Amino acid sequence: MKLIENHPILDFHHEDKKKITFSFDGRKMEGFAGEPIAAALHANGVRTYRITPEMKRPRGFFCAIGKCSSCFMTVNGVPNVRTCVTPLEEGMRVETQTGKGVVAAEG
Amino acid sequence: MGSKRVDVAVIGGGVHGCSTAYHLAQKGLKTVLIERDYISSGGSGRSAAGIRYQFGTEVNILLAQYNMKCIKTLQQDLNYKADIEYDPAGYLWIAYSESQLEQLKKNVALQNQLGTYGSTILNVKQIQEVAPWLNTQGMLGASFNPEDGHVNPHTLCFAYADAAKALGVEIQKQTTVTGIIMKNGKAAGVHTDKGDWEADAVVCCAGAWSVDIGREIGLDIPVIPERHQILITEAVERMKHPMTLCLDDGSYWKQCPNGTFMLGVGREEVKDTSYYASWDYLDAAAKRIVPKMPVLAGIRVVRQWTGPYQNTPDLQAIVGPTPVEGFYIDCGWSGHGLQFGPSVGRIMAEFVNGEKPFIDVSMFRYSRFEEGDLFFEPACI
């Protein structure tokens, strides 16, 4: 797979191309350490990252540089994480966010 | 520019000014309301937007009962289209020392004695039941009333302003009072940057800015403005969490109906009416509140703003006539004024109309300071 080496806005840190595992809505997935969470999801074929609070519409990648709120997901129990600019880490628990996001009891 | 004639000129478009104007118009008095900026632009709109039964002095408790009764049907009563957002999430006052707990017990006992429904003292286990997200370390107990809560400070003001307007009140926004018209030693109207308004009475509801207006006519109103800052987070889904006020460090936070969390912390602040917000406050509030409610750690702060408290020596309001005949004041609310708009707006109109106030507010009289008759309100931060 070809990974982005240089991005006009974002810094990417996946020089060592180290494969790690994380979960998406309970499903085990693979990605590269340090790439944006959203990029790893995209590579795994995931296109819907959240469901909007009012109109219940699916949202996914949009601006992809941390500005637009389209890719908010719940990560390790924290809602509204900008997955397009948050680096992927081993064992991350990534969940589709429905509505405004539910704060989990355990992070 | 010219001179217009009304019965009463009200200064200030916060909730007290708007409610006063509404109640004056209900009595058939021709009224003008002068607001320097826009309705709710000062202390009202910048407040923590709370309304509660839980106070510690008789007059505040009785007024609070009336405020709480009003707020539940206010939107319908004023025929206002937008939501006033009364949200009874409860108020939890937390004691970290025996003396704080004793004070809370006294407050609740007085509330119960005066007929307030629902105020109780909670032990730590009961605190966890009403606020399961709290880290209760160091907490000894709390007072709680489940009907205390939130109100939208803007729509609250707009509702009164629109209702006043519908009754014929002239609302002059973007108009600054530049002085008080005096005739034979009596207040007889206001000078503004857009013309004069002659009136039989002037009601000053200008919050922390009342000091400047009083000075114009030789009144040394014992109010010290104090900057207060406040933060708000992004929205998350509603959680079971009441307004929480910690007596150890004056920190407080609540979830608003739209899911945002509003946070503040008590600390030394500059004594002025400036709107400047500081980075160190953001830092201090986060460091004090997150350990008390760890799940807030991942929620982003999106906005911070300021509003001036208007502190008196006993943290109680100044309500009623003044040594200047025809000049009435309603200020000095020391950080808990928004919720008193319903009751005290009515009382100001009663004062001006020569009636006996429906609740005795003589404790709030202007002269208590020179008489040395202060009475401290314990339930405020």
CSV table of C-alpha atoms in Angstrom, one decimal:
chain,number,residue,atom,x,y,z
A,1,MET,CA,0.0,0.0,0.0
A,2,LYS,CA,1.2,3.5,-0.8
A,3,LEU,CA,1.3,5.8,2.2
A,4,ILE,CA,1.3,9.6,2.0
A,5,GLU,CA,4.9,10.8,2.6
A,6,ASN,CA,4.4,14.5,2.4
A,7,HIS,CA,1.2,16.4,3.0
A,8,PRO,CA,0.9,20.2,2.5
A,9,ILE,CA,-0.8,20.7,5.9
A,10,LEU,CA,-0.3,17.7,8.1
A,11,ASP,CA,2.9,16.1,9.5
A,12,PHE,CA,2.8,12.3,9.1
A,13,HIS,CA,4.9,10.1,11.4
A,14,HIS,CA,4.8,6.6,10.0
A,15,GLU,CA,8.3,6.4,8.8
A,16,ASP,CA,8.8,2.9,10.2
A,17,LYS,CA,5.6,1.6,8.6
A,18,LYS,CA,4.9,-0.4,11.7
A,19,LYS,CA,1.6,-2.3,11.5
A,20,ILE,CA,-0.6,-2.3,14.6
A,21,THR,CA,-4.0,-3.4,15.5
A,22,PHE,CA,-7.0,-1.3,16.7
A,23,SER,CA,-10.7,-1.8,16.9
A,24,PHE,CA,-13.6,-0.2,15.1
A,25,ASP,CA,-17.0,-0.7,16.7
A,26,GLY,CA,-15.6,-3.9,18.2
A,27,ARG,CA,-14.1,-5.2,14.9
A,28,LYS,CA,-10.4,-5.8,14.9
A,29,MET,CA,-8.5,-3.8,12.2
A,30,GLU,CA,-4.9,-3.2,11.1
A,31,GLY,CA,-3.3,0.2,10.4
A,32,PHE,CA,0.0,1.9,10.5
A,33,ALA,CA,1.2,3.5,13.8
A,34,GLY,CA,1.1,7.3,13.6
A,35,GLU,CA,-1.1,7.7,10.5
A,36,PRO,CA,-4.4,9.5,11.1
A,37,ILE,CA,-7.1,7.3,12.5
A,38,ALA,CA,-9.4,8.3,9.7
A,39,ALA,CA,-6.8,7.2,7.1
A,40,ALA,CA,-6.6,3.8,8.7
A,41,LEU,CA,-10.4,3.4,8.6
A,42,HIS,CA,-10.5,4.5,5.0
A,43,ALA,CA,-7.9,1.9,4.1
A,44,ASN,CA,-10.1,-0.7,5.8
A,45,GLY,CA,-13.1,0.4,3.7
A,46,VAL,CA,-14.9,2.4,6.5
A,47,ARG,CA,-16.6,5.4,5.1
A,48,THR,CA,-19.1,6.5,7.8
A,49,TYR,CA,-17.5,7.9,10.9
A,50,ARG,CA,-20.4,9.5,12.7
A,51,ILE,CA,-24.2,10.1,12.5
A,52,THR,CA,-25.2,13.8,12.9
A,53,PRO,CA,-27.2,14.8,16.0
A,54,GLU,CA,-30.2,16.5,14.3
A,55,MET,CA,-30.7,15.0,10.8
A,56,LYS,CA,-29.2,11.6,11.6
A,57,ARG,CA,-27.1,11.7,8.5
A,58,PRO,CA,-23.8,9.8,7.9
A,59,ARG,CA,-20.6,11.8,7.9
A,60,GLY,CA,-17.0,10.8,6.9
A,61,PHE,CA,-13.9,12.4,5.6
A,62,PHE,CA,-14.4,15.9,4.5
A,63,CYS,CA,-11.8,18.6,5.2
A,64,ALA,CA,-9.3,16.0,6.4
A,65,ILE,CA,-7.1,18.6,8.1
A,66,GLY,CA,-8.9,19.0,11.5
A,67,LYS,CA,-11.1,21.9,10.8
A,68,CYS,CA,-14.6,20.8,9.8
A,69,SER,CA,-15.9,18.3,12.5
A,70,SER,CA,-17.1,15.8,9.9
A,71,CYS,CA,-14.9,13.0,11.2
A,72,PHE,CA,-15.7,13.3,14.9
A,73,MET,CA,-15.6,9.8,16.5
A,74,THR,CA,-15.4,8.4,20.0
A,75,VAL,CA,-11.9,7.2,20.6
A,76,ASN,CA,-11.1,5.3,23.9
A,77,GLY,CA,-14.3,6.7,25.3
A,78,VAL,CA,-13.6,10.3,24.5
A,79,PRO,CA,-16.2,11.8,22.0
A,80,ASN,CA,-15.6,14.4,19.3
A,81,VAL,CA,-12.1,13.3,18.5
A,82,ARG,CA,-10.9,14.6,15.2
A,83,THR,CA,-9.9,11.3,13.7
A,84,CYS,CA,-8.4,12.9,10.6
A,85,VAL,CA,-5.6,14.5,12.6
A,86,THR,CA,-5.3,12.2,15.6
A,87,PRO,CA,-2.5,9.6,15.2
A,88,LEU,CA,-3.4,5.9,15.4
A,89,GLU,CA,-2.0,4.0,18.3
A,90,GLU,CA,-1.8,0.3,19.2
A,91,GLY,CA,-5.0,-1.0,20.7
A,92,MET,CA,-7.1,2.1,20.2
A,93,ARG,CA,-10.9,1.7,20.6
A,94,VAL,CA,-12.5,3.6,17.8
A,95,GLU,CA,-16.3,3.9,17.6
A,96,THR,CA,-18.8,5.4,15.3
A,97,GLN,CA,-20.2,8.5,17.1
A,98,THR,CA,-23.9,8.9,17.1
A,99,GLY,CA,-25.3,12.4,18.0
A,100,LYS,CA,-23.2,14.6,20.2
A,101,GLY,CA,-21.2,11.8,21.5
A,102,VAL,CA,-21.5,9.9,24.8
A,103,VAL,CA,-18.9,10.4,27.5
A,104,ALA,CA,-17.9,6.9,28.7
A,105,ALA,CA,-17.4,6.0,32.3
A,106,GLU,CA,-13.9,4.6,31.6
A,107,GLY,CA,-11.4,6.2,29.3
B,1,MET,CA,-32.4,65.2,19.7
B,2,GLY,CA,-35.1,66.5,21.8
B,3,SER,CA,-36.8,65.9,25.1
B,4,LYS,CA,-39.4,63.3,25.5
B,5,ARG,CA,-41.7,62.7,28.4
B,6,VAL,CA,-42.5,59.4,30.2
B,7,ASP,CA,-43.5,58.4,33.7
B,8,VAL,CA,-40.5,56.2,34.4
B,9,ALA,CA,-37.1,55.8,32.8
B,10,VAL,CA,-35.4,52.5,33.4
B,11,ILE,CA,-31.6,52.2,32.9
B,12,GLY,CA,-30.3,48.9,31.8
B,13,GLY,CA,-31.5,46.2,29.5
B,14,GLY,CA,-30.6,43.2,31.6
B,15,VAL,CA,-33.2,41.0,33.2
B,16,HIS,CA,-33.8,43.4,36.0
B,17,GLY,CA,-34.4,46.3,33.7
B,18,CYS,CA,-36.5,44.4,31.3
B,19,SER,CA,-38.6,42.8,34.1
B,20,THR,CA,-39.0,46.2,35.8
B,21,ALA,CA,-40.1,47.9,32.6
B,22,TYR,CA,-42.6,45.1,32.0
B,23,HIS,CA,-44.1,45.3,35.5
B,24,LEU,CA,-44.3,49.2,35.3
B,25,ALA,CA,-46.1,48.9,31.9
B,26,GLN,CA,-48.5,46.4,33.5
B,27,LYS,CA,-49.4,49.2,36.0
B,28,GLY,CA,-50.1,51.6,33.1
B,29,LEU,CA,-47.0,53.7,33.6
B,30,LYS,CA,-45.4,55.1,30.5
B,31,THR,CA,-41.9,53.7,30.5
B,32,VAL,CA,-38.7,54.0,28.5
B,33,LEU,CA,-35.9,51.5,28.9
B,34,ILE,CA,-32.4,52.7,28.0
B,35,GLU,CA,-29.8,50.1,27.1
B,36,ARG,CA,-26.2,51.1,26.2
B,37,ASP,CA,-25.6,48.1,24.0
B,38,TYR,CA,-28.2,45.3,23.3
B,39,ILE,CA,-30.7,43.5,25.5
B,40,SER,CA,-28.8,41.0,27.8
B,41,SER,CA,-25.4,42.3,26.7
B,42,GLY,CA,-24.1,43.0,30.3
B,43,GLY,CA,-24.1,40.9,33.4
B,44,SER,CA,-27.3,39.0,32.6
B,45,GLY,CA,-26.2,37.5,29.3
B,46,ARG,CA,-22.7,36.8,30.6
B,47,SER,CA,-23.9,35.0,33.7
B,48,ALA,CA,-23.7,31.3,34.6
B,49,ALA,CA,-27.4,31.3,33.9
B,50,GLY,CA,-28.6,29.7,37.1
B,51,ILE,CA,-31.9,29.7,39.0
B,52,ARG,CA,-32.3,28.1,42.4
B,53,TYR,CA,-34.2,27.8,45.6
B,54,GLN,CA,-31.1,27.3,47.7
B,55,PHE,CA,-30.2,30.5,49.5
B,56,GLY,CA,-29.2,31.2,53.1
B,57,THR,CA,-31.1,34.3,54.1
B,58,GLU,CA,-34.8,34.7,54.5
B,59,VAL,CA,-35.4,37.4,51.9
B,60,ASN,CA,-33.5,35.6,49.2
B,61,ILE,CA,-35.2,32.3,50.0
B,62,LEU,CA,-38.7,34.0,49.8
B,63,LEU,CA,-37.8,35.8,46.5
B,64,ALA,CA,-36.3,32.6,45.1
B,65,GLN,CA,-39.6,30.7,45.8
B,66,TYR,CA,-41.4,33.3,43.7
B,67,ASN,CA,-38.7,33.2,40.9
B,68,MET,CA,-38.9,29.4,40.7
B,69,LYS,CA,-42.7,29.5,40.6
B,70,CYS,CA,-42.6,32.2,37.8
B,71,ILE,CA,-40.0,30.5,35.7
B,72,LYS,CA,-41.9,27.3,35.1
B,73,THR,CA,-44.7,29.1,33.2
B,74,LEU,CA,-42.9,32.4,32.2
B,75,GLN,CA,-42.7,31.6,28.5
B,76,GLN,CA,-46.4,31.1,28.3
B,77,ASP,CA,-47.2,34.0,30.6
B,78,LEU,CA,-45.2,36.4,28.6
B,79,ASN,CA,-46.4,34.9,25.3
B,80,TYR,CA,-42.8,34.5,24.1
B,81,LYS,CA,-42.0,32.4,21.1
B,82,ALA,CA,-38.5,31.1,21.9
B,83,ASP,CA,-37.6,28.7,24.7
B,84,ILE,CA,-36.5,30.1,28.0
B,85,GLU,CA,-34.9,26.7,28.6
B,86,TYR,CA,-35.7,26.3,32.3
B,87,ASP,CA,-33.8,23.0,33.0
B,88,PRO,CA,-34.1,21.5,36.4
B,89,ALA,CA,-30.9,19.5,36.6
B,90,GLY,CA,-30.5,20.3,40.3
B,91,TYR,CA,-28.0,22.3,42.3
B,92,LEU,CA,-25.4,20.5,44.4
B,93,TRP,CA,-23.5,22.5,46.9
B,94,ILE,CA,-20.5,20.5,48.2
B,95,ALA,CA,-18.9,20.9,51.6
B,96,TYR,CA,-15.3,20.0,52.1
B,97,SER,CA,-15.1,21.0,55.8
B,98,GLU,CA,-17.3,20.6,58.8
B,99,SER,CA,-18.0,24.3,59.0
B,100,GLN,CA,-19.1,24.3,55.4
B,101,LEU,CA,-21.4,21.4,56.0
B,102,GLU,CA,-22.8,23.1,59.1
B,103,GLN,CA,-23.6,26.2,56.9
B,104,LEU,CA,-25.3,24.1,54.3
B,105,LYS,CA,-27.4,22.4,57.0
B,106,LYS,CA,-28.4,25.9,58.3
B,107,ASN,CA,-29.3,27.0,54.8
B,108,VAL,CA,-31.5,23.9,54.1
B,109,ALA,CA,-33.2,24.2,57.6
B,110,LEU,CA,-34.1,27.8,56.8
B,111,GLN,CA,-35.3,26.9,53.4
B,112,ASN,CA,-37.5,24.1,54.8
B,113,GLN,CA,-38.8,26.4,57.6
B,114,LEU,CA,-39.8,29.0,55.0
B,115,GLY,CA,-41.7,26.4,52.9
B,116,THR,CA,-39.2,25.6,50.2
B,117,TYR,CA,-39.9,22.2,48.8
B,118,GLY,CA,-37.1,19.7,47.9
B,119,SER,CA,-33.9,20.9,49.6
B,120,THR,CA,-32.1,18.2,51.4
B,121,ILE,CA,-28.7,17.4,52.8
B,122,LEU,CA,-26.9,14.5,51.1
B,123,ASN,CA,-24.1,12.2,52.5
B,124,VAL,CA,-21.3,11.1,50.2
B,125,LYS,CA,-23.1,8.0,49.0
B,126,GLN,CA,-26.2,10.1,48.1
B,127,ILE,CA,-23.9,12.6,46.3
B,128,GLN,CA,-22.7,9.7,44.1
B,129,GLU,CA,-26.4,8.9,43.3
B,130,VAL,CA,-27.3,12.3,42.1
B,131,ALA,CA,-23.9,13.0,40.4
B,132,PRO,CA,-22.3,9.7,39.5
B,133,TRP,CA,-19.5,11.3,37.5
B,134,LEU,CA,-18.0,13.1,40.5
B,135,ASN,CA,-14.8,12.2,42.3
B,136,THR,CA,-16.0,12.5,45.8
B,137,GLN,CA,-12.6,12.6,47.4
B,138,GLY,CA,-12.5,15.1,50.2
B,139,MET,CA,-16.3,15.7,50.1
B,140,LEU,CA,-18.1,15.6,53.4
B,141,GLY,CA,-21.7,16.1,52.3
B,142,ALA,CA,-23.8,18.5,50.2
B,143,SER,CA,-27.1,20.3,49.9
B,144,PHE,CA,-29.3,19.5,47.0
B,145,ASN,CA,-32.5,20.6,45.4
B,146,PRO,CA,-33.5,18.8,42.2
B,147,GLU,CA,-35.6,21.7,40.8
B,148,ASP,CA,-32.8,24.2,40.8
B,149,GLY,CA,-31.2,24.6,37.4
B,150,HIS,CA,-30.5,26.5,34.3
B,151,VAL,CA,-32.3,29.2,32.3
B,152,ASN,CA,-31.4,30.8,29.0
B,153,PRO,CA,-30.3,34.3,30.1
B,154,HIS,CA,-30.8,35.8,26.7
B,155,THR,CA,-34.3,34.5,25.9
B,156,LEU,CA,-35.2,35.3,29.5
B,157,CYS,CA,-34.3,39.0,29.0
B,158,PHE,CA,-35.8,39.1,25.4
B,159,ALA,CA,-39.0,37.6,26.7
B,160,TYR,CA,-39.4,40.4,29.3
B,161,ALA,CA,-38.3,43.0,26.8
B,162,ASP,CA,-40.7,41.9,24.1
B,163,ALA,CA,-43.6,41.6,26.6
B,164,ALA,CA,-42.7,45.2,27.9
B,165,LYS,CA,-42.7,46.4,24.3
B,166,ALA,CA,-46.1,44.9,23.6
B,167,LEU,CA,-47.4,46.9,26.6
B,168,GLY,CA,-46.0,50.1,25.1
B,169,VAL,CA,-42.6,50.4,26.7
B,170,GLU,CA,-40.1,52.2,24.4
B,171,ILE,CA,-36.9,50.3,24.3
B,172,GLN,CA,-33.9,52.4,23.4
B,173,LYS,CA,-31.0,50.2,22.5
B,174,GLN,CA,-27.5,51.4,21.6
B,175,THR,CA,-28.2,54.4,23.8
B,176,THR,CA,-26.0,55.6,26.6
B,177,VAL,CA,-27.2,57.4,29.7
B,178,THR,CA,-24.9,60.4,30.0
B,179,GLY,CA,-26.4,61.8,33.2
B,180,ILE,CA,-29.5,62.1,35.4
B,181,ILE,CA,-31.8,65.1,35.0
B,182,MET,CA,-32.2,66.8,38.4
B,183,LYS,CA,-35.0,69.2,39.3
B,184,ASN,CA,-35.3,70.7,42.8
B,185,GLY,CA,-33.0,67.9,44.2
B,186,LYS,CA,-35.1,65.2,42.6
B,187,ALA,CA,-34.3,62.8,39.8
B,188,ALA,CA,-36.5,63.9,36.9
B,189,GLY,CA,-35.2,61.9,33.9
B,190,VAL,CA,-32.1,60.9,32.0
B,191,HIS,CA,-29.8,62.5,29.6
B,192,THR,CA,-28.7,60.2,26.8
B,193,ASP,CA,-26.4,60.5,23.8
B,194,LYS,CA,-29.6,60.4,21.8
B,195,GLY,CA,-31.7,62.9,23.6
B,196,ASP,CA,-33.3,63.5,27.0
B,197,TRP,CA,-36.1,61.7,28.6
B,198,GLU,CA,-38.0,63.5,31.3
B,199,ALA,CA,-39.6,61.2,33.9
B,200,ASP,CA,-41.1,61.3,37.3
B,201,ALA,CA,-38.9,58.4,38.4
B,202,VAL,CA,-35.6,56.8,37.4
B,203,VAL,CA,-34.9,53.1,38.1
B,204,CYS,CA,-31.2,52.2,37.8
B,205,CYS,CA,-30.8,48.5,36.9
B,206,ALA,CA,-27.3,49.0,35.4
B,207,GLY,CA,-25.5,46.3,37.3
B,208,ALA,CA,-21.9,46.9,37.9
B,209,TRP,CA,-22.2,50.1,35.9
B,210,SER,CA,-24.7,51.5,38.4
B,211,VAL,CA,-21.7,52.9,40.4
B,212,ASP,CA,-20.9,55.3,37.5
B,213,ILE,CA,-24.5,56.5,37.3
B,214,GLY,CA,-24.8,57.0,41.0
B,215,ARG,CA,-21.7,59.0,41.1
B,216,GLU,CA,-23.3,61.5,38.7
B,217,ILE,CA,-25.8,62.5,41.3
B,218,GLY,CA,-23.6,62.2,44.4
B,219,LEU,CA,-24.5,58.7,45.4
B,220,ASP,CA,-21.6,56.5,46.5
B,221,ILE,CA,-23.1,53.1,45.7
B,222,PRO,CA,-21.1,50.6,47.7
B,223,VAL,CA,-20.7,48.2,44.8
B,224,ILE,CA,-17.3,46.9,43.7
B,225,PRO,CA,-17.3,45.5,40.1
B,226,GLU,CA,-15.3,42.4,39.8
B,227,ARG,CA,-14.4,40.6,36.6
B,228,HIS,CA,-15.6,37.0,36.5
B,229,GLN,CA,-14.6,34.6,33.7
B,230,ILE,CA,-16.4,31.5,32.5
B,231,LEU,CA,-15.8,28.7,30.0
B,232,ILE,CA,-18.0,26.5,27.9
B,233,THR,CA,-17.2,23.3,26.2
B,234,GLU,CA,-18.4,21.6,23.0
B,235,ALA,CA,-21.6,19.6,23.4
B,236,VAL,CA,-21.9,16.0,24.3
B,237,GLU,CA,-25.0,14.0,24.9
B,238,ARG,CA,-26.8,14.8,28.2
B,239,MET,CA,-25.4,13.1,31.3
B,240,LYS,CA,-26.9,12.8,34.7
B,241,HIS,CA,-25.1,15.7,36.3
B,242,PRO,CA,-26.4,18.6,38.4
B,243,MET,CA,-24.9,22.1,38.7
B,244,THR,CA,-22.0,21.4,41.1
B,245,LEU,CA,-20.6,24.1,43.4
B,246,CYS,CA,-17.6,23.3,45.5
B,247,LEU,CA,-17.1,25.3,48.6
B,248,ASP,CA,-13.4,24.5,48.9
B,249,ASP,CA,-12.3,26.5,45.9
B,250,GLY,CA,-15.4,28.1,44.5
B,251,SER,CA,-15.3,25.9,41.4
B,252,TYR,CA,-18.6,25.2,39.7
B,253,TRP,CA,-19.8,23.4,36.6
B,254,LYS,CA,-22.9,22.2,34.9
B,255,GLN,CA,-24.2,20.7,31.7
B,256,CYS,CA,-26.5,23.1,29.8
B,257,PRO,CA,-29.6,21.7,28.0
B,258,ASN,CA,-27.7,21.7,24.6
B,259,GLY,CA,-25.0,19.4,26.1
B,260,THR,CA,-22.3,21.9,26.6
B,261,PHE,CA,-20.5,22.1,30.0
B,262,MET,CA,-20.2,25.5,31.6
B,263,LEU,CA,-17.3,25.9,34.0
B,264,GLY,CA,-15.9,28.4,36.4
B,265,VAL,CA,-13.6,28.7,39.4
B,266,GLY,CA,-13.4,31.2,42.2
B,267,ARG,CA,-10.2,33.3,42.5
B,268,GLU,CA,-8.8,36.8,42.9
B,269,GLU,CA,-9.9,38.8,40.0
B,270,VAL,CA,-9.5,42.4,38.8
B,271,LYS,CA,-11.9,44.9,40.2
B,272,ASP,CA,-13.4,46.4,37.1
B,273,THR,CA,-16.0,45.9,34.3
B,274,SER,CA,-13.5,44.9,31.6
B,275,TYR,CA,-14.4,42.1,29.2
B,276,TYR,CA,-10.9,40.8,28.9
B,277,ALA,CA,-10.5,37.0,29.3
B,278,SER,CA,-7.2,35.5,30.4
B,279,TRP,CA,-5.3,32.3,29.5
B,280,ASP,CA,-4.3,31.6,33.1
B,281,TYR,CA,-8.0,31.3,34.0
B,282,LEU,CA,-8.5,28.6,31.5
B,283,ASP,CA,-5.5,26.8,33.0
B,284,ALA,CA,-6.7,27.2,36.6
B,285,ALA,CA,-10.3,26.2,35.9
B,286,ALA,CA,-9.2,23.0,34.0
B,287,LYS,CA,-6.7,22.0,36.7
B,288,ARG,CA,-9.2,22.5,39.5
B,289,ILE,CA,-12.3,20.9,37.9
B,290,VAL,CA,-11.0,18.0,35.9
B,291,PRO,CA,-9.7,16.1,39.1
B,292,LYS,CA,-13.2,16.6,40.5
B,293,MET,CA,-14.9,15.2,37.4
B,294,PRO,CA,-12.3,13.3,35.4
B,295,VAL,CA,-14.5,12.5,32.4
B,296,LEU,CA,-14.4,16.2,31.5
B,297,ALA,CA,-10.8,15.8,30.6
B,298,GLY,CA,-11.4,14.8,27.0
B,299,ILE,CA,-14.1,17.5,26.3
B,300,ARG,CA,-12.8,20.5,24.5
B,301,VAL,CA,-13.3,24.1,25.7
B,302,VAL,CA,-14.7,26.1,22.9
B,303,ARG,CA,-15.3,29.6,24.4
B,304,GLN,CA,-14.4,31.7,27.3
B,305,TRP,CA,-15.9,35.1,28.3
B,306,THR,CA,-16.2,37.5,31.1
B,307,GLY,CA,-18.9,39.4,32.9
B,308,PRO,CA,-18.7,41.7,35.9
B,309,TYR,CA,-20.0,40.7,39.3
B,310,GLN,CA,-21.3,43.7,41.3
B,311,ASN,CA,-20.3,42.9,44.8
B,312,THR,CA,-21.6,44.7,47.9
B,313,PRO,CA,-19.9,44.4,51.4
B,314,ASP,CA,-22.4,41.7,52.4
B,315,LEU,CA,-22.9,40.1,49.0
B,316,GLN,CA,-26.6,41.2,49.1
B,317,ALA,CA,-28.4,43.4,46.6
B,318,ILE,CA,-29.4,47.0,47.0
B,319,VAL,CA,-33.1,47.4,46.2
B,320,GLY,CA,-35.4,50.3,46.6
B,321,PRO,CA,-35.4,54.1,47.0
B,322,THR,CA,-32.2,56.1,47.5
B,323,PRO,CA,-31.4,59.4,49.3
B,324,VAL,CA,-32.1,61.0,45.9
B,325,GLU,CA,-35.8,61.4,45.7
B,326,GLY,CA,-37.2,59.8,42.5
B,327,PHE,CA,-34.1,57.7,42.0
B,328,TYR,CA,-34.5,54.0,42.7
B,329,ILE,CA,-31.8,51.3,42.4
B,330,ASP,CA,-31.8,47.6,41.9
B,331,CYS,CA,-28.1,46.4,41.8
B,332,GLY,CA,-25.4,44.8,43.8
B,333,TRP,CA,-26.5,41.3,43.2
B,334,SER,CA,-23.0,39.9,43.8
B,335,GLY,CA,-23.2,37.2,41.2
B,336,HIS,CA,-26.6,35.7,41.7
B,337,GLY,CA,-28.8,38.4,40.2
B,338,LEU,CA,-30.1,36.9,37.0
B,339,GLN,CA,-32.7,34.6,38.6
B,340,PHE,CA,-34.1,37.5,40.7
B,341,GLY,CA,-35.5,39.3,37.6
B,342,PRO,CA,-39.0,38.0,38.0
B,343,SER,CA,-39.5,38.9,41.7
B,344,VAL,CA,-37.5,42.1,41.9
B,345,GLY,CA,-38.7,43.5,38.6
B,346,ARG,CA,-42.2,43.3,40.1
B,347,ILE,CA,-41.0,44.8,43.4
B,348,MET,CA,-39.3,47.8,41.6
B,349,ALA,CA,-42.5,48.6,39.9
B,350,GLU,CA,-44.3,48.4,43.2
B,351,PHE,CA,-41.8,50.8,44.8
B,352,VAL,CA,-42.1,53.3,41.9
B,353,ASN,CA,-45.9,53.1,42.0
B,354,GLY,CA,-46.0,53.8,45.8
B,355,GLU,CA,-47.1,50.3,46.7
B,356,LYS,CA,-45.9,48.0,49.5
B,357,PRO,CA,-43.6,45.4,47.9
B,358,PHE,CA,-45.2,42.0,47.8
B,359,ILE,CA,-42.2,40.5,49.6
B,360,ASP,CA,-40.5,42.6,52.3
B,361,VAL,CA,-37.1,43.6,50.9
B,362,SER,CA,-36.3,46.2,53.5
B,363,MET,CA,-33.1,44.2,54.4
B,364,PHE,CA,-31.9,45.3,50.9
B,365,ARG,CA,-32.3,49.0,51.7
B,366,TYR,CA,-29.6,51.4,50.5
B,367,SER,CA,-29.2,52.9,54.0
B,368,ARG,CA,-28.1,49.6,55.6
B,369,PHE,CA,-24.5,50.3,54.9
B,370,GLU,CA,-24.3,53.6,56.8
B,371,GLU,CA,-26.5,52.0,59.5
B,372,GLY,CA,-24.0,49.1,59.8
B,373,ASP,CA,-26.9,46.7,59.4
B,374,LEU,CA,-25.2,44.3,57.0
B,375,PHE,CA,-26.5,40.7,56.5
B,376,PHE,CA,-24.2,38.3,54.8
B,377,GLU,CA,-25.6,35.9,52.2
B,378,PRO,CA,-23.8,32.5,52.7
B,379,ALA,CA,-25.0,30.7,49.6
B,380,CYS,CA,-23.0,32.4,46.9
B,381,ILE,CA,-19.6,31.9,45.3
